[in-house]
CSV table of C-alpha atoms and ligand atoms in Angstrom, one decimal:
chain,number,residue,atom,x,y,z
A,1,MET,CA,1.4,23.9,14.9
A,2,SER,CA,-0.5,25.0,11.8
A,3,GLU,CA,-3.5,23.1,10.4
A,4,PRO,CA,-2.7,20.0,8.4
A,5,LEU,CA,-2.4,20.3,4.6
A,6,ARG,CA,-5.1,18.0,3.3
A,7,LEU,CA,-4.6,16.4,-0.1
A,8,GLY,CA,-7.1,14.8,-2.5
A,9,ILE,CA,-5.2,12.5,-4.9
A,10,ALA,CA,-6.9,11.6,-8.3
A,11,GLY,CA,-5.0,8.8,-10.0
A,12,LEU,CA,-3.4,5.9,-8.2
A,13,GLY,CA,-1.2,4.5,-11.0
A,14,THR,CA,2.6,4.7,-11.1
A,15,VAL,CA,2.9,8.2,-9.8
A,16,GLY,CA,-0.1,8.3,-7.5
A,17,VAL,CA,0.9,5.2,-5.7
A,18,GLY,CA,4.4,6.7,-5.3
A,19,VAL,CA,3.0,9.9,-3.7
A,20,VAL,CA,0.8,7.9,-1.3
A,21,LYS,CA,3.9,5.8,-0.3
A,22,ILE,CA,6.0,8.8,0.4
A,23,ILE,CA,3.3,10.5,2.5
A,24,ARG,CA,2.7,7.3,4.5
A,25,GLN,CA,6.5,6.6,5.0
A,26,LYS,CA,7.7,10.1,5.7
A,27,THR,CA,5.1,11.5,8.0
A,28,ALA,CA,7.5,12.8,10.6
A,29,LEU,CA,9.9,14.2,8.0
A,30,LEU,CA,7.2,16.1,6.2
A,31,THR,CA,5.9,17.6,9.5
A,32,ALA,CA,9.5,18.6,10.5
A,33,ARG,CA,10.2,20.2,7.1
A,34,THR,CA,6.9,22.1,6.7
A,35,GLY,CA,5.8,22.7,10.3
A,36,ARG,CA,2.5,21.0,9.7
A,37,ASP,CA,1.1,17.5,9.0
A,38,VAL,CA,0.6,16.5,5.4
A,39,THR,CA,-2.4,14.2,5.2
A,40,ILE,CA,-4.5,12.6,2.5
A,41,SER,CA,-8.3,13.1,2.8
A,42,ALA,CA,-9.5,11.3,-0.2
A,43,VAL,CA,-8.4,9.4,-3.3
A,44,CYS,CA,-9.9,8.5,-6.7
A,45,ALA,CA,-9.1,6.1,-9.5
A,46,ARG,CA,-11.2,4.1,-12.0
A,47,SER,CA,-11.2,0.8,-10.2
A,48,ARG,CA,-11.9,0.7,-6.6
A,49,SER,CA,-11.0,-3.0,-6.2
A,50,LYS,CA,-7.6,-3.0,-7.8
A,51,ASP,CA,-4.7,-4.0,-5.5
A,52,ARG,CA,-2.3,-1.1,-5.7
A,53,GLY,CA,0.4,-2.4,-3.4
A,54,VAL,CA,-0.2,0.3,-0.9
A,55,ALA,CA,-2.7,0.7,2.0
A,56,LEU,CA,-5.5,3.2,1.2
A,57,THR,CA,-7.3,2.7,4.6
A,58,GLY,CA,-8.3,5.9,6.2
A,59,TYR,CA,-8.8,7.7,2.9
A,60,ALA,CA,-12.2,8.5,1.6
A,61,TRP,CA,-12.9,7.1,-1.9
A,62,GLU,CA,-14.4,9.1,-4.7
A,63,ASP,CA,-15.3,7.6,-8.1
A,64,ASP,CA,-15.6,11.1,-9.7
A,65,PRO,CA,-12.4,13.2,-9.8
A,66,VAL,CA,-14.5,16.4,-9.9
A,67,ARG,CA,-16.2,15.5,-6.7
A,68,LEU,CA,-12.8,14.7,-5.2
A,69,ALA,CA,-11.4,18.1,-6.3
A,70,THR,CA,-14.2,20.1,-4.7
A,71,ARG,CA,-14.5,18.2,-1.3
A,72,ASP,CA,-14.5,20.5,1.7
A,73,ASP,CA,-11.7,18.4,3.3
A,74,VAL,CA,-9.3,18.8,0.4
A,75,ASP,CA,-6.9,21.8,0.4
A,76,VAL,CA,-4.8,20.7,-2.5
A,77,PHE,CA,-6.1,18.7,-5.5
A,78,VAL,CA,-3.3,16.4,-6.8
A,79,GLU,CA,-4.0,15.4,-10.5
A,80,LEU,CA,-2.2,12.2,-11.5
A,81,MET,CA,-4.6,10.8,-14.0
A,82,GLY,CA,-3.1,12.1,-17.2
A,83,GLY,CA,-4.7,13.2,-20.5
A,84,GLU,CA,-4.9,16.6,-22.1
A,85,ASP,CA,-8.7,16.9,-21.7
A,86,GLY,CA,-11.4,14.8,-20.1
A,87,PRO,CA,-11.4,14.2,-16.4
A,88,ALA,CA,-8.0,15.7,-15.8
A,89,LYS,CA,-9.0,19.1,-17.2
A,90,ALA,CA,-12.5,19.0,-15.7
A,91,ALA,CA,-11.3,18.2,-12.2
A,92,THR,CA,-8.4,20.7,-12.4
A,93,GLU,CA,-10.8,23.5,-13.4
A,94,ALA,CA,-13.3,22.5,-10.7
A,95,ALA,CA,-10.6,22.6,-8.0
A,96,LEU,CA,-9.3,25.9,-9.2
A,97,ASN,CA,-12.8,27.4,-9.4
A,98,ALA,CA,-13.3,26.2,-5.8
A,99,GLY,CA,-10.1,28.1,-4.9
A,100,LYS,CA,-8.1,25.0,-4.2
A,101,ASP,CA,-4.4,24.7,-5.0
A,102,VAL,CA,-3.6,22.1,-7.7
A,103,ILE,CA,-0.5,20.0,-8.3
A,104,THR,CA,-0.3,18.0,-11.5
A,105,ALA,CA,2.3,15.8,-13.3
A,106,ASN,CA,0.3,16.2,-16.6
A,107,LYS,CA,2.5,17.8,-19.2
A,108,ALA,CA,-0.1,17.2,-22.0
A,109,LEU,CA,-2.8,19.1,-20.0
A,110,LEU,CA,-0.5,22.1,-19.4
A,111,ALA,CA,1.0,22.1,-22.9
A,112,HIS,CA,-2.5,22.6,-24.3
A,113,HIS,CA,-4.3,24.5,-21.5
A,114,GLY,CA,-1.5,25.9,-19.3
A,115,GLN,CA,-2.2,29.6,-20.0
A,116,ALA,CA,-5.9,29.3,-19.3
A,117,LEU,CA,-5.4,27.2,-16.2
A,118,ALA,CA,-2.7,29.5,-14.8
A,119,GLU,CA,-5.1,32.5,-15.4
A,120,LEU,CA,-7.9,30.5,-13.7
A,121,ALA,CA,-5.7,29.7,-10.8
A,122,GLU,CA,-4.7,33.3,-10.3
A,123,ALA,CA,-8.3,34.6,-10.7
A,124,ASN,CA,-9.3,32.3,-7.8
A,125,GLY,CA,-6.2,33.0,-5.6
A,126,ALA,CA,-5.0,29.4,-6.1
A,127,ALA,CA,-1.7,27.9,-7.0
A,128,LEU,CA,-1.1,25.6,-9.9
A,129,ARG,CA,2.2,23.7,-9.7
A,130,PHE,CA,3.8,21.1,-12.1
A,131,GLU,CA,7.4,20.1,-11.1
A,132,ALA,CA,6.7,16.5,-12.0
A,133,ALA,CA,5.5,17.2,-15.5
A,134,VAL,CA,8.9,18.0,-16.8
A,135,ALA,CA,11.8,15.6,-16.7
A,136,GLY,CA,10.4,13.5,-13.8
A,137,GLY,CA,12.7,13.6,-10.8
A,138,ILE,CA,14.9,16.5,-12.1
A,139,PRO,CA,13.8,19.7,-10.2
A,140,VAL,CA,14.1,21.8,-13.4
A,141,VAL,CA,10.9,23.9,-12.9
A,142,LYS,CA,12.2,24.9,-9.4
A,143,ALA,CA,15.7,25.6,-10.9
A,144,LEU,CA,14.2,28.0,-13.5
A,145,THR,CA,11.6,29.7,-11.4
A,146,GLU,CA,13.7,30.0,-8.2
A,147,GLY,CA,17.3,29.1,-8.4
A,148,LEU,CA,18.0,30.9,-11.7
A,149,ALA,CA,15.4,33.7,-11.2
A,150,GLY,CA,18.2,36.3,-11.2
A,151,ASN,CA,19.2,35.4,-14.7
A,152,ASP,CA,18.0,36.2,-18.2
A,153,VAL,CA,17.8,32.6,-19.5
A,154,THR,CA,19.6,32.5,-22.9
A,155,ARG,CA,18.9,28.8,-23.9
A,156,VAL,CA,17.3,25.6,-22.6
A,157,MET,CA,18.2,22.3,-24.1
A,158,GLY,CA,17.9,18.7,-23.2
A,159,VAL,CA,16.9,15.1,-23.5
A,160,MET,CA,13.5,15.0,-22.0
A,161,ASN,CA,12.1,11.6,-23.1
A,162,GLY,CA,13.8,8.6,-21.5
A,163,THR,CA,12.1,6.1,-23.9
A,164,CYS,CA,13.6,7.7,-27.0
A,165,ASN,CA,17.0,8.0,-25.3
A,166,TYR,CA,16.7,4.3,-24.4
A,167,ILE,CA,15.9,3.3,-28.0
A,168,LEU,CA,18.7,5.4,-29.5
A,169,THR,CA,21.2,4.1,-26.9
A,170,ARG,CA,20.2,0.4,-27.6
A,171,MET,CA,20.5,1.0,-31.4
A,172,GLU,CA,24.0,2.3,-30.8
A,173,ASP,CA,25.3,-0.1,-28.0
A,174,ALA,CA,23.6,-3.3,-29.2
A,175,GLY,CA,23.4,-2.6,-32.9
A,176,LEU,CA,19.6,-3.0,-32.8
A,177,THR,CA,17.4,-1.7,-35.6
A,178,TYR,CA,14.9,1.0,-34.7
A,179,ASP,CA,12.1,-1.6,-34.7
A,180,GLU,CA,14.1,-4.0,-32.5
A,181,ALA,CA,14.9,-1.3,-30.0
A,182,PHE,CA,11.3,-0.1,-30.0
A,183,ALA,CA,10.1,-3.7,-29.3
A,184,GLU,CA,12.6,-4.0,-26.5
A,185,ALA,CA,11.4,-0.7,-24.9
A,186,ASP,CA,7.8,-1.9,-25.3
A,187,GLY,CA,8.6,-5.1,-23.6
A,188,LEU,CA,10.1,-3.2,-20.7
A,189,GLY,CA,6.9,-1.2,-20.3
A,190,TYR,CA,8.6,2.1,-21.2
A,191,LEU,CA,6.2,3.2,-23.9
A,192,GLU,CA,3.2,5.4,-23.3
A,193,ALA,CA,-0.2,3.9,-24.1
A,194,ASP,CA,0.1,5.8,-27.4
A,195,PRO,CA,3.7,5.2,-28.3
A,196,ASN,CA,3.7,8.1,-30.7
A,197,LEU,CA,3.7,10.4,-27.7
A,198,ASP,CA,7.2,9.1,-27.0
A,199,VAL,CA,8.8,8.3,-30.4
A,200,GLY,CA,6.9,11.1,-32.2
A,201,GLY,CA,8.5,13.6,-29.9
A,202,ILE,CA,5.2,14.9,-28.6
A,203,ASP,CA,5.7,14.1,-24.9
A,204,ALA,CA,9.1,15.8,-25.0
A,205,GLY,CA,7.7,18.7,-27.0
A,206,HIS,CA,5.1,19.2,-24.3
A,207,LYS,CA,7.8,19.4,-21.7
A,208,LEU,CA,9.9,21.8,-23.9
A,209,ALA,CA,7.0,24.1,-24.4
A,210,LEU,CA,6.5,24.4,-20.6
A,211,LEU,CA,10.1,25.2,-20.0
A,212,ALA,CA,10.2,27.8,-22.7
A,213,SER,CA,7.3,29.6,-21.1
A,214,ILE,CA,9.1,29.8,-17.7
A,215,ALA,CA,12.5,30.6,-19.3
A,216,PHE,CA,11.3,33.4,-21.5
A,217,GLY,CA,8.1,34.7,-19.9
A,218,THR,CA,6.0,33.7,-22.9
A,219,GLN,CA,2.6,31.9,-23.1
A,220,VAL,CA,2.9,28.2,-23.6
A,221,ALA,CA,3.1,27.6,-27.4
A,222,PHE,CA,3.2,23.8,-27.9
A,223,ASP,CA,1.8,24.2,-31.4
A,224,ALA,CA,4.8,26.3,-32.4
A,225,VAL,CA,7.3,23.6,-31.4
A,226,ASP,CA,9.2,22.2,-34.5
A,227,LEU,CA,8.5,18.5,-33.8
A,228,GLN,CA,10.2,15.5,-35.4
A,229,GLY,CA,10.3,12.0,-33.9
A,230,ILE,CA,13.0,9.4,-33.9
A,231,GLY,CA,11.3,7.0,-36.3
A,232,SER,CA,13.5,8.0,-39.3
A,233,VAL,CA,16.8,7.6,-37.5
A,234,THR,CA,18.6,4.5,-38.9
A,235,ILE,CA,21.4,2.4,-37.4
A,236,GLU,CA,23.6,3.7,-40.3
A,237,ASP,CA,23.0,7.3,-39.1
A,238,ILE,CA,24.0,6.3,-35.6
A,239,ARG,CA,27.1,4.5,-36.7
A,240,THR,CA,28.2,7.3,-39.1
A,241,ALA,CA,27.5,9.9,-36.4
A,242,ALA,CA,29.7,7.9,-34.0
A,243,ASP,CA,32.5,7.8,-36.6
A,244,LEU,CA,32.3,11.5,-37.0
A,245,GLY,CA,32.5,12.0,-33.2
A,246,TYR,CA,28.8,12.6,-32.5
A,247,LYS,CA,25.8,10.9,-30.9
A,248,ILE,CA,22.2,11.2,-32.1
A,249,LYS,CA,19.7,12.4,-29.4
A,250,LEU,CA,16.1,13.5,-29.5
A,251,LEU,CA,17.1,17.0,-28.4
A,252,GLY,CA,14.9,19.8,-27.3
A,253,VAL,CA,16.2,23.3,-27.7
A,254,CYS,CA,14.5,26.6,-27.0
A,255,GLN,CA,16.0,30.1,-27.2
A,256,LEU,CA,14.7,33.6,-27.7
A,257,THR,CA,16.5,35.6,-30.3
A,258,GLY,CA,16.0,38.8,-32.2
A,259,ARG,CA,14.1,36.7,-34.7
A,260,GLY,CA,11.6,35.3,-32.1
A,261,LEU,CA,11.2,32.2,-30.1
A,262,GLU,CA,12.8,29.0,-31.4
A,263,GLN,CA,11.4,25.8,-30.0
A,264,ARG,CA,12.4,22.5,-31.6
A,265,MET,CA,12.4,18.8,-30.5
A,266,THR,CA,14.1,16.9,-33.2
A,267,PRO,CA,16.8,14.2,-33.6
A,268,CYS,CA,20.1,16.0,-33.6
A,269,LEU,CA,23.8,15.2,-33.6
A,270,VAL,CA,25.7,16.4,-30.4
A,271,PRO,CA,29.4,16.0,-29.7
A,272,ALA,CA,30.0,12.5,-28.2
A,273,ILE,CA,32.2,14.0,-25.5
A,274,SER,CA,29.6,16.5,-24.3
A,275,PRO,CA,27.4,15.7,-21.3
A,276,LEU,CA,24.4,15.3,-23.6
A,277,GLY,CA,26.4,13.0,-25.9
A,278,GLN,CA,27.4,10.8,-22.9
A,279,LEU,CA,23.8,10.4,-21.7
A,280,THR,CA,22.7,6.8,-22.1
A,281,GLY,CA,19.6,4.7,-21.4
A,282,GLY,CA,16.3,6.2,-20.0
A,283,THR,CA,18.0,9.1,-18.2
A,284,ASN,CA,17.0,12.7,-18.8
A,285,MET,CA,19.3,15.7,-18.9
A,286,VAL,CA,18.4,19.4,-19.0
A,287,VAL,CA,21.0,22.1,-19.8
A,288,LEU,CA,20.2,25.6,-18.7
A,289,GLU,CA,22.0,28.7,-19.7
A,290,GLY,CA,21.7,32.1,-17.9
A,291,ASP,CA,23.5,35.3,-18.5
A,292,HIS,CA,25.1,35.3,-15.1
A,293,VAL,CA,25.2,31.7,-14.1
A,294,GLY,CA,26.6,30.4,-17.4
A,295,GLN,CA,25.7,26.8,-18.1
A,296,ILE,CA,24.3,24.3,-15.6
A,297,VAL,CA,23.5,20.6,-16.3
A,298,LEU,CA,20.8,18.7,-14.5
A,299,ARG,CA,20.7,14.9,-14.9
A,300,GLY,CA,18.5,12.2,-13.5
A,301,ALA,CA,15.6,9.9,-13.8
A,302,GLY,CA,12.9,11.4,-16.0
A,303,ALA,CA,10.2,8.9,-15.1
A,304,GLY,CA,9.2,6.1,-12.8
A,305,GLU,CA,7.3,5.9,-9.5
A,306,GLY,CA,10.0,7.2,-7.1
A,307,PRO,CA,11.5,10.0,-9.1
A,308,THR,CA,8.2,11.4,-10.3
A,309,ALA,CA,6.5,11.2,-6.9
A,310,SER,CA,9.6,12.9,-5.5
A,311,ALA,CA,8.9,15.9,-7.8
A,312,VAL,CA,5.2,15.9,-6.8
A,313,MET,CA,6.3,16.0,-3.2
A,314,SER,CA,8.5,19.1,-3.9
A,315,ASP,CA,5.3,21.0,-4.9
A,316,VAL,CA,3.4,19.5,-1.9
A,317,ILE,CA,6.1,20.7,0.5
A,318,ASP,CA,6.2,24.2,-1.0
A,319,LEU,CA,2.4,24.6,-0.6
A,320,ALA,CA,2.6,23.2,3.0
A,321,ARG,CA,5.3,25.8,3.8
A,322,GLY,CA,3.3,28.6,2.2
A,323,THR,CA,5.8,29.0,-0.7
A,324,ARG,CA,3.8,30.3,-3.6
A,325,VAL,CA,5.3,30.9,-7.0
A,326,SER,CA,3.3,31.8,-10.1
A,327,THR,CA,2.7,28.8,-12.3
A,328,PHE,CA,5.2,29.9,-15.0
A,329,GLY,CA,7.3,32.1,-12.8
A,330,VAL,CA,5.5,35.3,-13.4
A,331,PRO,CA,1.8,36.2,-13.1
A,332,ALA,CA,-0.1,34.6,-16.0
A,333,ALA,CA,-1.4,38.0,-17.2
A,334,SER,CA,2.2,39.2,-17.8
A,335,LEU,CA,3.2,36.2,-20.0
A,336,VAL,CA,3.5,37.5,-23.5
A,337,PRO,CA,2.2,35.6,-26.6
A,338,ALA,CA,5.1,33.6,-28.0
A,339,LYS,CA,6.3,35.0,-31.4
A,340,PRO,CA,7.7,32.0,-33.3
A,341,ALA,CA,11.0,32.7,-34.9
A,342,LYS,CA,10.8,33.8,-38.5
A,343,SER,CA,14.1,32.2,-39.1
A,344,VAL,CA,16.1,29.7,-37.1
A,345,THR,CA,19.7,30.0,-35.8
A,346,PRO,CA,22.1,28.6,-38.4
A,347,ALA,CA,23.8,25.3,-37.7
A,348,ALA,CA,26.0,22.6,-39.3
A,349,TYR,CA,24.0,19.8,-40.8
A,350,TYR,CA,24.5,16.1,-41.3
A,351,LEU,CA,23.0,14.9,-44.6
A,352,ARG,CA,22.5,11.3,-45.8
A,353,LEU,CA,21.5,10.6,-49.4
A,354,GLN,CA,21.3,7.5,-51.5
A,355,LEU,CA,23.1,8.4,-54.7
A,356,LEU,CA,23.4,6.6,-58.1
A,357,ASP,CA,26.9,5.2,-58.2
A,358,LYS,CA,27.9,6.8,-61.5
A,359,PRO,CA,30.2,9.6,-62.8
A,360,GLY,CA,29.0,13.1,-62.0
A,361,ALA,CA,26.4,12.1,-59.5
A,362,LEU,CA,28.3,13.7,-56.5
A,363,ALA,CA,29.0,16.8,-58.6
A,364,LYS,CA,25.3,17.4,-59.1
A,365,VAL,CA,24.7,17.3,-55.3
A,366,ALA,CA,27.6,19.6,-54.7
A,367,GLN,CA,26.3,22.1,-57.3
A,368,VAL,CA,22.9,22.2,-55.6
A,369,LEU,CA,24.5,22.8,-52.2
A,370,GLY,CA,26.7,25.5,-53.7
A,371,GLU,CA,23.8,27.3,-55.3
A,372,ALA,CA,22.1,27.4,-51.9
A,373,ALA,CA,25.2,29.0,-50.4
A,374,ILE,CA,25.9,25.8,-48.3
A,375,SER,CA,29.5,24.9,-47.9
A,376,ILE,CA,30.6,21.3,-47.4
A,377,ASP,CA,32.8,20.5,-44.4
A,378,ARG,CA,33.2,16.7,-44.8
A,379,MET,CA,31.9,14.1,-47.2
A,380,ARG,CA,32.0,10.4,-47.3
A,381,GLN,CA,30.7,7.6,-49.4
A,382,THR,CA,30.3,4.4,-47.3
A,383,ALA,CA,30.9,0.8,-48.3
A,384,HIS,CA,27.8,-0.7,-50.0
A,385,ASP,CA,26.7,-4.0,-51.4
A,386,ASP,CA,24.1,-2.5,-53.8
A,387,ALA,CA,26.0,-1.9,-57.1
A,388,ALA,CA,23.5,0.7,-58.3
A,389,THR,CA,23.4,3.2,-55.5
A,390,ALA,CA,25.7,4.3,-52.7
A,391,PRO,CA,25.0,6.0,-49.3
A,392,VAL,CA,26.7,9.4,-49.2
A,393,LEU,CA,27.1,11.4,-46.0
A,394,ILE,CA,27.8,15.1,-45.9
A,395,VAL,CA,28.5,17.4,-43.1
A,396,THR,CA,28.0,21.0,-43.9
A,397,HIS,CA,29.5,24.1,-42.4
A,398,ARG,CA,27.0,26.4,-40.6
A,399,ALA,CA,24.0,27.0,-42.8
A,400,ALA,CA,20.8,28.8,-42.5
A,401,PRO,CA,17.9,26.4,-42.2
A,402,ALA,CA,16.0,28.1,-45.0
A,403,ASP,CA,19.0,27.6,-47.3
A,404,LEU,CA,19.2,24.0,-46.3
A,405,GLU,CA,15.5,23.5,-47.1
A,406,GLN,CA,16.1,24.9,-50.5
A,407,ALA,CA,19.0,22.6,-51.0
A,408,LEU,CA,17.1,19.6,-49.9
A,409,THR,CA,14.3,20.3,-52.2
A,410,GLY,CA,16.7,20.6,-55.1
A,411,ILE,CA,18.6,17.5,-54.1
A,412,ALA,CA,15.5,15.4,-53.9
A,413,GLN,CA,14.6,16.4,-57.5
A,414,LEU,CA,17.9,15.3,-58.9
A,415,ASP,CA,17.7,12.2,-61.1
A,416,VAL,CA,20.8,10.8,-59.4
A,417,VAL,CA,19.2,10.7,-55.9
A,418,GLU,CA,17.0,7.9,-54.7
A,419,GLY,CA,14.5,8.3,-51.9
A,420,THR,CA,14.3,11.3,-49.6
A,421,PRO,CA,17.5,12.8,-48.2
A,422,VAL,CA,17.8,12.8,-44.4
A,423,ALA,CA,19.1,16.0,-42.7
A,424,LEU,CA,19.9,16.3,-39.0
A,425,ARG,CA,21.0,19.4,-37.2
A,426,ILE,CA,24.3,19.4,-35.3
A,427,GLU,CA,23.8,21.2,-32.1
A,428,GLN,CA,26.7,22.5,-30.0
A,429,PRO,CA,25.8,22.3,-26.3
B,1,NDP,P1,-1.1,5.5,-14.8
B,1,NDP,O1,-1.7,5.2,-16.1
B,1,NDP,O2,-0.2,4.6,-14.2
B,1,NDP,O3,-2.2,5.9,-13.8
B,1,NDP,C1,-3.3,6.7,-14.1
B,1,NDP,C2,-4.3,6.6,-12.9
B,1,NDP,O4,-5.3,7.5,-13.2
B,1,NDP,C3,-4.8,5.3,-12.6
B,1,NDP,O5,-4.9,5.0,-11.3
B,1,NDP,C4,-6.3,5.3,-13.2
B,1,NDP,O6,-7.2,4.5,-12.5
B,1,NDP,C5,-6.6,6.8,-12.9
B,1,NDP,N1,-7.6,7.3,-13.8
B,1,NDP,C6,-7.5,7.4,-15.2
B,1,NDP,N2,-8.7,7.9,-15.6
B,1,NDP,C7,-9.5,8.2,-14.6
B,1,NDP,C8,-10.8,8.7,-14.4
B,1,NDP,N3,-11.5,9.0,-15.4
B,1,NDP,N4,-11.2,8.8,-13.2
B,1,NDP,C9,-10.5,8.4,-12.1
B,1,NDP,N5,-9.3,7.9,-12.2
B,1,NDP,C10,-8.8,7.8,-13.4
B,1,NDP,O7,-0.4,6.9,-15.1
B,1,NDP,P2,0.9,7.5,-14.5
B,1,NDP,O8,0.9,7.4,-13.0
B,1,NDP,O9,2.1,6.9,-15.2
B,1,NDP,O10,0.9,9.0,-14.9
B,1,NDP,C11,0.1,10.0,-14.2
B,1,NDP,C12,0.4,11.3,-14.7
B,1,NDP,O11,1.8,11.6,-14.5
B,1,NDP,C13,0.3,11.5,-16.3
B,1,NDP,O12,-0.1,12.8,-16.5
B,1,NDP,C14,1.7,11.3,-16.8
B,1,NDP,O13,2.0,11.9,-18.0
B,1,NDP,C15,2.5,11.9,-15.7
B,1,NDP,N6,3.9,11.5,-15.6
B,1,NDP,C16,4.1,10.2,-15.5
B,1,NDP,C17,5.4,9.7,-15.3
B,1,NDP,C18,5.7,8.3,-15.1
B,1,NDP,O14,6.9,8.0,-15.0
B,1,NDP,N7,4.7,7.4,-15.1
B,1,NDP,C19,6.6,10.6,-15.3
B,1,NDP,C20,6.2,12.0,-15.4
B,1,NDP,C21,4.9,12.4,-15.5
B,1,NDP,P3,-7.0,2.9,-12.5
B,1,NDP,O15,-5.7,2.6,-11.9
B,1,NDP,O16,-8.2,2.4,-11.7
B,1,NDP,O17,-7.1,2.5,-13.9
B,2,HSE,N1,7.2,8.7,-21.5
B,2,HSE,C1,8.1,9.6,-20.8
B,2,HSE,C2,9.5,9.2,-21.1
B,2,HSE,C3,7.9,9.5,-19.3
B,2,HSE,O1,9.8,8.2,-21.7
B,2,HSE,O2,10.4,9.9,-20.7
B,2,HSE,C4,6.8,10.3,-18.8
B,2,HSE,O3,7.2,11.7,-18.9
């Protein structure tokens, strides 16, 4: 039998403990599947005394992740601490510089430093793997880098933040306001330490940027993701969308067109009958489209101890078997700089405005839309208690986003419009 594969695990929180448990529970299975033993040499966390609900006997303890990453008895450094810089970055770089393979679940680290780290890995003959960083237990990185490697990927879309999907689902199902649903998610421990990572769309944007790199052979370009969180979505939007046959999702979409790379993570309307429309609670879904395979849909737990540790183990098993795939599917040097799209694919839009309830008000809005070459598909003024203003909802035909921007600017300046108009894209999965 080959030499054991020896891991050093930095981070013994939700994911780290899950990985330790799998390795302890599935010793024989791992050996049978890889042809060698998979062992843990050393672990690291901030607190040595914390009870983590799993035995750590037999593993050396390091207080410093960098020391752990460079130990002679560590073949693979498993980074499960989190954070886009700080110890996660320092220890990952140290491991790669020492020629050790690295597995991480850290989407923030890779969204900001993925290109440099992938180059560092290759310069040192090491592997850098991150299945757990995107959509938790869903093996989407493997699907793109291996299962669909014979395709030109045409589009990737999906719900990649379970917390946001939980909040939106609770607003719809239980009629909660955004603040109430947010508080409920907080009480359940769903929110990241910085909740804006979730509700601001940043966590999901990190994941989308990583998938775009694999899908289109471009360097990770998180800064070019069009990001919008779910904080402005109201219960009225959700109800109206439902009446119109749609659900509102924090949806990520990336596609490469003749205009460049489009990457957006924004609240969107999707048809209620589509797989994405039917996704409820904290579950994730990723829809992949390739020129030969057509469309495939992957659905599953995007977070949590078991699902995320399962994804980490997929990378561990690959390395134990000697399966080595470039970090983003092709050698880092051949990833091309992403050219953000100069203009974005047209779409239908949902608009919500608060309009003075007086003659001619609607005509002024229609005129601005017409001048921007935007055609109205459907329009509705909903019941309202406030005598002075009325909520007006408009669904447009497909419009160029630049034209929509122009119209929104014009509408916001009308003396019959109160507040800022809301515009949500309608995506067709
Ligand atoms: P936790 O906060 O539960 O655990 C973090 C661990 O890292 C803790 O054990 C902590 O030590 C340790 N740690 C933090 N800073 C240091 C440091 N300076 N030195 C040594 N150890 C340190 O995080 P998660 O397990 O939830 O997440 C880990 C990674 O996995 C993150 O990158 C996250 O984004 C990613 N991820 C998480 C998912 C999830 O469902 N939780 C899903 C997908 C990805 P101590 O326990 O002593 O405080
Ligand atoms: N905060 C993330 C989510 C889990 O809610 O999906 C970690 O990726």
